[in-house]
Coordinates of C-alpha atoms and ligand atoms in Angstrom, one line a residue:
X1 CA 155.0 149.3 126.8
X2 CA 151.6 150.5 128.6
X3 CA 148.8 148.5 129.3
X4 CA 145.6 149.7 129.5
X5 CA 143.5 148.8 132.9
X6 CA 139.4 148.1 132.8
X7 CA 136.7 148.2 136.0
X8 CA 133.9 146.6 133.7
X9 CA 130.0 146.4 134.4
X10 CA 129.9 150.0 134.4
X11 CA 127.4 151.7 133.0
X12 CA 128.7 155.3 130.5
X13 CA 127.6 158.4 130.1
X14 CA 128.5 162.0 128.8
X15 CA 129.4 163.1 125.4
X16 CA 132.8 161.9 122.5
X17 CA 134.0 164.2 120.7
X18 CA 135.0 162.5 117.5
X19 CA 138.6 163.2 116.6
X20 CA 139.9 163.3 112.5
X21 CA 139.8 160.1 110.4
X22 CA 143.5 158.1 111.1
X23 CA 142.8 156.9 106.8
X24 CA 142.2 160.1 105.9
X25 CA 144.4 161.9 107.0
X26 CA 148.2 159.8 106.2
X27 CA 147.5 159.5 102.3
X28 CA 146.4 163.2 102.6
X29 CA 149.3 163.8 104.3
X30 CA 151.7 161.5 102.3
X31 CA 149.6 163.8 99.5
X32 CA 152.3 166.5 100.2
X33 CA 154.8 164.9 98.5
X34 CA 152.8 165.7 95.1
X35 CA 154.5 169.6 95.3
X36 CA 156.9 172.2 96.4
X37 CA 155.8 174.8 99.0
X38 CA 153.7 174.3 102.0
X39 CA 151.5 172.6 103.2
X40 CA 148.9 172.4 106.3
X41 CA 146.4 169.9 107.3
X42 CA 143.6 170.4 109.9
X43 CA 142.9 167.8 112.2
X44 CA 145.2 165.4 112.1
X45 CA 144.8 162.4 115.3
X46 CA 147.2 162.4 117.5
X47 CA 148.3 159.2 116.5
X48 CA 151.3 156.5 116.8
X49 CA 150.8 156.1 112.3
X50 CA 151.4 160.1 112.4
X51 CA 153.9 160.3 114.1
X52 CA 155.1 157.6 112.0
X53 CA 154.4 159.1 108.2
X54 CA 156.2 162.1 110.2
X55 CA 159.0 160.3 110.4
X56 CA 158.6 159.0 106.9
X57 CA 158.6 162.6 105.9
X58 CA 161.3 164.6 107.9
X59 CA 163.3 160.7 106.0
X60 CA 162.9 162.1 102.6
X61 CA 164.2 165.5 103.3
X62 CA 160.5 167.1 104.7
X63 CA 160.1 169.2 107.3
X64 CA 156.7 167.9 109.8
X65 CA 155.8 170.0 112.8
X66 CA 152.2 168.5 113.8
X67 CA 151.5 170.8 116.9
X68 CA 147.7 171.6 118.2
X69 CA 146.3 168.9 115.9
X70 CA 148.2 170.1 112.9
X71 CA 150.5 168.7 110.3
X72 CA 152.5 171.6 108.8
X73 CA 154.4 170.7 106.0
X74 CA 157.3 171.5 103.5
X75 CA 158.0 169.8 101.2
X76 CA 160.9 171.9 99.0
X77 CA 163.9 169.9 99.1
X78 CA 162.9 166.4 98.9
X79 CA 166.7 164.3 99.9
X80 CA 166.6 161.2 99.0
X81 CA 163.4 159.4 96.8
X82 CA 163.8 155.8 100.0
X83 CA 160.9 155.5 101.8
X84 CA 163.3 152.6 104.3
X85 CA 162.1 149.1 105.8
X86 CA 161.9 149.8 109.4
X87 CA 160.1 152.8 108.3
X88 CA 157.9 150.8 106.2
X89 CA 157.5 147.4 108.0
X90 CA 156.3 149.5 111.9
X91 CA 153.0 151.2 109.7
X92 CA 151.9 149.3 105.9
X93 CA 150.6 152.7 105.3
X94 CA 154.1 154.4 104.4
X95 CA 153.3 152.8 100.9
X96 CA 151.3 155.8 100.1
X97 CA 154.5 158.1 99.4
X98 CA 154.8 155.8 96.7
X99 CA 152.4 157.8 93.9
X100 CA 153.4 160.6 95.2
X101 CA 156.7 160.4 95.1
X102 CA 157.5 158.2 91.7
X103 CA 155.0 161.0 90.2
X104 CA 156.4 164.5 91.1
X105 CA 160.1 163.2 91.2
X106 CA 160.3 159.8 88.4
X107 CA 161.5 157.4 91.1
X108 CA 161.4 156.3 94.1
X109 CA 162.7 153.2 95.8
X110 CA 160.4 152.0 98.6
X111 CA 160.4 148.8 100.9
X112 CA 158.1 146.3 100.5
X113 CA 155.4 146.4 103.9
X114 CA 155.5 142.1 103.7
X115 CA 152.5 140.2 105.7
X116 CA 150.6 142.0 108.2
X117 CA 149.4 140.6 111.8
X118 CA 145.5 140.6 109.5
X119 CA 145.8 139.1 106.4
X120 CA 148.9 138.6 103.3
X121 CA 147.6 142.6 102.5
X122 CA 149.7 142.4 98.5
X123 CA 150.5 145.6 97.0
X124 CA 150.2 144.1 93.3
X125 CA 147.4 146.5 92.1
X126 CA 149.0 149.4 93.3
X127 CA 151.9 148.5 91.4
X128 CA 149.8 146.8 88.2
X129 CA 148.2 150.1 87.7
X130 CA 152.2 151.8 88.5
X131 CA 153.7 149.6 85.5
X132 CA 149.8 151.2 83.8
X133 CA 150.5 153.9 83.3
X134 CA 154.1 153.9 82.1
X135 CA 156.0 153.1 85.1
X136 CA 159.4 150.7 84.9
X137 CA 159.0 148.2 88.1
X138 CA 161.6 146.4 89.8
X139 CA 161.8 144.8 92.8
X140 CA 165.6 144.3 94.5
X141 CA 166.4 143.1 98.0
X142 CA 162.6 143.7 99.1
X143 CA 161.8 146.6 97.8
X144 CA 160.4 148.6 95.1
X145 CA 161.7 150.4 92.5
X146 CA 160.0 152.5 90.1
X147 CA 160.9 154.9 87.2
X148 CA 159.5 157.2 84.9
X149 CA 160.4 159.6 83.0
X150 CA 156.5 161.0 83.4
X151 CA 153.6 158.9 83.8
X152 CA 151.1 159.0 81.0
X153 CA 147.4 158.7 82.0
X154 CA 145.5 155.1 81.0
X155 CA 142.3 153.1 82.4
X156 CA 143.1 151.1 85.1
X157 CA 140.8 147.6 86.4
X158 CA 141.4 146.8 89.9
X159 CA 140.3 143.4 90.8
X160 CA 140.1 144.2 94.2
X161 CA 138.8 147.8 95.4
X162 CA 142.0 148.1 97.3
X163 CA 141.5 151.6 99.6
X164 CA 145.2 152.5 100.0
X165 CA 145.3 151.3 96.1
X166 CA 143.2 153.6 94.1
X167 CA 144.4 156.6 96.9
X168 CA 148.4 156.1 95.9
X169 CA 147.4 155.2 91.6
X170 CA 144.3 158.9 92.5
X171 CA 147.5 160.5 92.7
X172 CA 150.1 159.7 90.3
X173 CA 146.9 159.7 88.3
X174 CA 147.0 163.7 89.5
X175 CA 150.5 164.8 87.7
X176 CA 150.8 162.7 85.2
X177 CA 150.5 163.0 81.2
X178 CA 146.3 163.2 79.9
X179 CA 143.5 160.7 81.1
X180 CA 142.9 157.8 83.9
X181 CA 141.0 155.7 84.7
X182 CA 140.5 153.8 87.0
X183 CA 137.6 151.3 87.2
X184 CA 136.2 149.6 90.1
X185 CA 137.8 152.3 92.5
X186 CA 137.6 152.5 96.0
X187 CA 134.3 154.4 97.5
X188 CA 136.1 155.3 101.0
X189 CA 134.9 158.0 102.4
X190 CA 138.3 158.2 103.0
X191 CA 138.6 157.9 98.9
X192 CA 136.9 161.1 98.8
X193 CA 138.1 163.0 101.0
X194 CA 142.2 162.5 99.6
X195 CA 140.1 163.6 96.2
X196 CA 138.5 166.9 97.4
X197 CA 142.2 167.5 99.5
X198 CA 143.4 166.6 96.2
X199 CA 141.2 169.1 94.3
X200 CA 142.4 171.4 95.8
X201 CA 145.8 171.4 95.2
X202 CA 143.9 171.8 91.4
X203 CA 144.2 167.8 90.9
X204 CA 141.5 167.4 87.5
X205 CA 139.3 164.0 89.4
X206 CA 135.3 163.5 89.7
X207 CA 133.9 160.9 90.4
X208 CA 135.3 160.3 93.8
X209 CA 132.8 157.8 95.9
X210 CA 132.1 156.1 92.8
X211 CA 133.3 153.3 91.0
X212 CA 134.7 154.8 87.6
X213 CA 137.0 157.8 88.8
X214 CA 138.2 160.1 86.2
X215 CA 141.5 161.6 86.4
X216 CA 142.7 164.8 84.3
X217 CA 146.7 165.3 85.1
X218 CA 148.1 168.5 86.0
X219 CA 151.7 169.6 85.0
X220 CA 151.8 170.4 88.7
X221 CA 150.2 170.9 91.8
X222 CA 149.5 173.3 94.7
X223 CA 150.1 172.7 98.5
X224 CA 147.5 171.7 100.4
X225 CA 145.3 173.5 103.2
X226 CA 142.9 171.7 104.1
X227 CA 140.8 169.7 107.0
X228 CA 140.8 166.3 107.6
X229 CA 137.1 163.9 107.8
X230 CA 136.1 162.4 111.4
X231 CA 137.1 159.1 112.3
X232 CA 133.7 157.2 111.2
X233 CA 135.7 153.7 113.0
X234 CA 136.2 155.6 115.8
X235 CA 132.7 157.1 115.9
X236 CA 131.2 153.6 115.8
X237 CA 133.5 151.7 118.4
X238 CA 132.2 154.4 121.0
X239 CA 128.2 153.7 119.5
X240 CA 129.3 149.7 120.3
X241 CA 130.6 151.1 123.6
X242 CA 127.0 152.5 124.4
X243 CA 125.4 149.1 122.8
X244 CA 128.1 146.9 125.2
X245 CA 127.0 148.9 128.4
X246 CA 124.0 149.3 127.6
X247 CA 124.3 152.8 128.2
X248 CA 123.7 156.6 126.5
X249 CA 126.5 158.6 125.5
X250 CA 126.3 161.7 122.7
X251 CA 128.2 161.1 119.9
X252 CA 129.6 164.9 118.3
X253 CA 131.1 166.0 115.5
X254 CA 130.5 162.3 112.7
X255 CA 128.9 162.1 110.1
X256 CA 126.6 159.9 110.4
X257 CA 126.2 160.3 106.8
X258 CA 129.7 157.6 106.6
X259 CA 128.0 155.1 109.2
X260 CA 124.8 154.0 107.6
X261 CA 125.8 149.8 106.9
X262 CA 127.3 150.0 110.7
X263 CA 124.2 152.1 112.2
X264 CA 121.2 149.9 110.6
X265 CA 123.5 146.6 112.1
X266 CA 123.3 148.1 115.4
X267 CA 119.7 149.0 115.3
X268 CA 119.0 145.5 114.0
X269 CA 121.7 144.9 117.9
X270 CA 118.8 146.7 119.3
X271 CA 120.5 150.5 119.5
X272 CA 118.1 153.6 120.1
X273 CA 120.0 156.6 117.8
X274 CA 118.8 159.9 117.6
X275 CA 120.2 162.7 115.8
X276 CA 120.6 166.2 118.5
X277 CA 121.7 169.9 117.1
X278 CA 124.9 169.1 117.9
X279 CA 125.8 164.8 117.2
X280 CA 123.7 162.0 117.7
X281 CA 122.4 159.7 120.7
X282 CA 123.4 156.4 121.4
X283 CA 121.0 154.8 123.4
X284 CA 122.0 150.5 124.0
X285 CA 119.8 148.3 124.3
X286 CA 119.3 146.0 128.1
X287 CA 120.7 143.5 126.1
X288 CA 121.5 143.8 121.9
X289 CA 120.0 140.9 120.0
X290 CA 121.6 139.0 118.1
X291 CA 122.8 140.3 114.4
X292 CA 124.9 138.9 111.0
X293 CA 127.0 140.5 108.8
X294 CA 129.6 139.5 106.0
X295 CA 132.4 142.5 105.9
X296 CA 132.7 144.7 102.6
X297 CA 134.8 146.9 100.8
X298 CA 132.4 150.8 101.1
X299 CA 129.2 151.0 101.5
X300 CA 129.0 148.2 102.8
X301 CA 129.8 146.9 106.8
X302 CA 134.0 147.9 107.2
X303 CA 136.5 145.6 108.3
X304 CA 137.4 148.0 110.6
X305 CA 134.7 147.9 112.4
X306 CA 134.1 144.1 112.7
X307 CA 136.2 142.6 115.7
X308 CA 134.3 145.4 117.8
X309 CA 130.7 144.9 116.7
X310 CA 131.8 140.4 117.4
X311 CA 132.5 141.8 120.9
X312 CA 128.7 143.5 121.1
X313 CA 127.9 140.1 119.5
X314 CA 129.4 138.1 122.5
X315 CA 126.5 139.2 124.7
X316 CA 123.8 139.0 122.1
X317 CA 120.8 137.2 122.9
X318 CA 121.5 134.6 120.8
X319 CA 124.0 133.5 117.8
X320 CA 124.9 135.4 115.1
X321 CA 127.4 135.1 112.2
X322 CA 130.3 137.1 111.9
X323 CA 131.8 136.2 107.8
X324 CA 134.5 138.8 106.9
X325 CA 135.9 139.0 103.2
X326 CA 138.6 141.7 103.7
X327 CA 141.2 140.2 105.0
X328 CA 142.5 136.2 105.9
X329 CA 143.4 136.3 109.4
X330 CA 141.5 139.8 111.4
X331 CA 140.1 137.3 113.9
X332 CA 142.4 137.2 116.5
X333 CA 140.8 139.3 119.0
X334 CA 138.6 135.6 118.8
X335 CA 140.5 133.5 121.2
X336 CA 141.0 136.6 124.0
X337 CA 136.6 137.4 123.0
X338 CA 136.9 133.6 124.6
X339 CA 139.1 133.9 127.7
X340 CA 136.4 135.8 128.5
X341 CA 133.8 133.3 128.6
X342 CA 133.1 134.2 124.9
X343 CA 131.7 131.2 123.0
X344 CA 133.2 132.3 119.7
X345 CA 133.4 129.8 116.9
X346 CA 135.6 129.3 113.6
X347 CA 136.2 128.0 110.6
X348 CA 137.4 129.8 106.9
X349 CA 136.5 133.2 107.3
X350 CA 133.3 132.9 109.3
X351 CA 132.8 133.0 113.8
X352 CA 129.6 131.3 114.7
X353 CA 128.9 133.9 118.5
X354 CA 126.7 132.6 120.7
X355 CA 125.5 135.2 122.4
X356 CA 126.9 134.5 126.3
X357 CA 124.6 136.2 129.3
X358 CA 127.9 138.3 131.1
X359 CA 131.5 137.8 130.2
X360 CA 134.6 137.8 132.0
X361 CA 137.7 139.7 133.2
X362 CA 140.7 138.5 132.1
X363 CA 143.9 139.0 131.4
X364 CA 144.8 140.3 127.3
X365 CA 146.8 141.2 124.5
X366 CA 146.3 143.2 122.4
X367 CA 147.0 142.2 118.4
X368 CA 146.4 144.1 116.5
X369 CA 144.9 148.1 116.7
X370 CA 141.3 146.9 115.7
X371 CA 140.8 144.0 117.6
X372 CA 142.9 145.4 121.0
X373 CA 139.8 148.5 119.9
X374 CA 137.3 145.4 120.7
X375 CA 138.7 143.9 123.8
X376 CA 138.2 147.4 124.9
X377 CA 134.6 147.7 123.7
X378 CA 134.7 144.2 125.5
X379 CA 136.5 144.4 129.0
X380 CA 133.8 147.8 129.8
X381 CA 131.3 145.5 129.5
X382 CA 132.4 142.2 131.9
X383 CA 132.6 141.5 135.4
X384 CA 136.1 143.1 137.3
X385 CA 138.9 144.1 135.9
X386 CA 140.6 143.2 132.8
X387 CA 143.9 144.1 131.7
X388 CA 145.0 144.8 128.1
X389 CA 149.1 144.0 127.5
X390 CA 150.8 145.8 124.3
X391 CA 148.5 149.4 124.3
X392 CA 150.8 150.8 121.1
X393 CA 148.1 148.7 119.4
X394 CA 145.5 151.0 120.0
X395 CA 147.9 154.2 119.8
X396 CA 148.5 153.7 116.3
X397 CA 144.9 153.9 115.7
X398 CA 142.5 156.1 119.3
X399 CA 143.3 159.5 120.4
X400 CA 142.8 160.1 122.9
X401 CA 141.0 156.6 124.5
X402 CA 141.7 156.3 127.7
X403 CA 140.9 160.3 128.5
X404 CA 137.3 159.4 126.0
X405 CA 136.4 157.3 128.0
X406 CA 137.4 158.9 131.1
X407 CA 135.8 161.3 131.1
X408 CA 132.4 158.5 130.6
X409 CA 132.9 158.0 133.7
X410 CA 134.5 154.5 132.5
X411 CA 136.9 153.4 135.2
X412 CA 139.7 152.9 133.2
X413 CA 143.2 153.5 134.3
X414 CA 147.2 153.3 131.8
X415 CA 149.7 151.1 134.1
X416 CA 153.5 151.2 133.2
X417 CA 154.9 147.5 132.4
Ligands
EPU1 N1 144.9 143.3 98.0 C1 145.1 143.1 97.0 N2 146.0 143.7 96.3 C2 146.5 144.4 96.5 C3 146.1 145.7 97.2 C4 144.9 144.7 98.5 O1 145.2 141.6 97.1 O2 147.5 145.4 95.3 C5 144.0 143.2 99.1 C6 144.3 143.2 100.4 O3 145.1 142.1 100.7 C7 142.7 142.2 101.2 C8 141.8 143.2 100.3 O4 142.6 144.0 98.7 O5 142.4 141.3 101.3 C9 141.9 145.3 100.8 O6 142.9 146.2 101.0 P1 142.6 147.1 100.4 O7 144.4 147.3 99.6 O8 141.8 148.0 100.5 O9 143.6 147.5 102.5 P2 144.7 149.0 102.3 O10 144.9 150.0 101.7 O11 146.2 148.0 103.2 C10 142.9 150.5 103.6 C11 142.9 150.6 105.1 C12 142.6 149.3 106.6 C13 141.1 149.1 105.8 C14 141.1 149.3 104.5 C15 140.3 148.6 104.2 C16 144.6 153.0 105.5 C17 145.9 153.3 105.7 N3 144.2 151.5 105.8 O12 144.4 149.1 104.0 O13 142.7 150.4 107.7 O14 141.2 147.4 106.9 O15 141.8 149.7 104.0 O16 138.2 148.7 104.2 O17 143.7 153.0 104.6 C18 142.9 150.0 110.0 O18 142.9 151.5 110.5 O19 142.9 149.4 111.1 C19 142.9 149.2 108.7 C20 143.9 148.1 108.5

């Protein structure tokens, strides 16, 4: 297990290139299971979660090879339709193979993901949608067993616009007989990216990015050859880093149109954005202003940026109220930020953050991916040397974070525990 040691309070300077989006890469790689053939996916970030989905595909019998940000996938020979507990428990997004396997082979057995550090995260909406499409679903010994000769198009209303739920159902519907209408679908850019990848495979999908998605099923899909979008959460994280350290950072290769809500909030906090030909220059303020926020499904403020934004607010000029509405337990960074001196109280889904002048270093424990990112953001601004243990959480979702920070002039080093 590695730990990260950060010497804080340094002004950063330079540029950072944004990697491909983890949460687009995972469903698009899973979509390769919808077809028999050789797929290539470009701009795939080098992350632990990508290794895990690669392992899962290999376990199923596909060939998965990853090199230089490209995934090469052969899905002709599939030897089992079972996604085992050991792989699913290390990455919940493994549930994304359920829709494709069921649609292509008429059967799938996928371990139930169970809860995780940030919440219970049930998959009832995935299952309800597949049942509406004619699947017979049983839960046995911790596994979902789904069967359907051929899925049929259906009208499905999602009570919550679940991201992976929408993705699973969109993939399943792509090969179903007839038309599927997904209402109250997730509108995240990663959902649009998956739809675009499916369209290049021959799927007939309309409305991705809106609340109603219509999918006319086809008999067969072609392999994927597709480049995924940049990671908006990584870009937003580097913006908060510029904000908390009062630095100027040029962020290259991000899609600003995917970052409307976070950029609006960061502007309110005093950050300045300059559009330049090769990216966006972010200028941090001498001290952030306090801003209230509420996480919402896209296009609202992303829950995946809440922890990083809270780190920024911990040194803001007044009090900010941060409401988490997507996950019931996504405040685990609070206890660690408090150990750095932050003045934060939590009641239910609401955190009250009373800005202090300066955070102080402390030994910290990363608990989940975005909580880890928030600790890195905080440590970069803190006085003294901060050690962040359990770094593997960060490696699940941030490609070469340490190298990128070093290039910006940060004093960081990775040490084996
Ligand atoms: N929900 C249900 N039933 C379902 C599905 C979801 O009640 O069947 C609830 C969840 O418990 C949660 C809410 O709906 O309270 C939203 O969950 P959603 O299904 O949208 O989340 P997800 O698809 O499991 C994806 C991302 C997460 C991101 C969320 C929200 C991937 C692989 N994961 O998860 O990313 O936080 O959407 O935007 O796309 C991360 O990258 O750190 C991360 C956790």
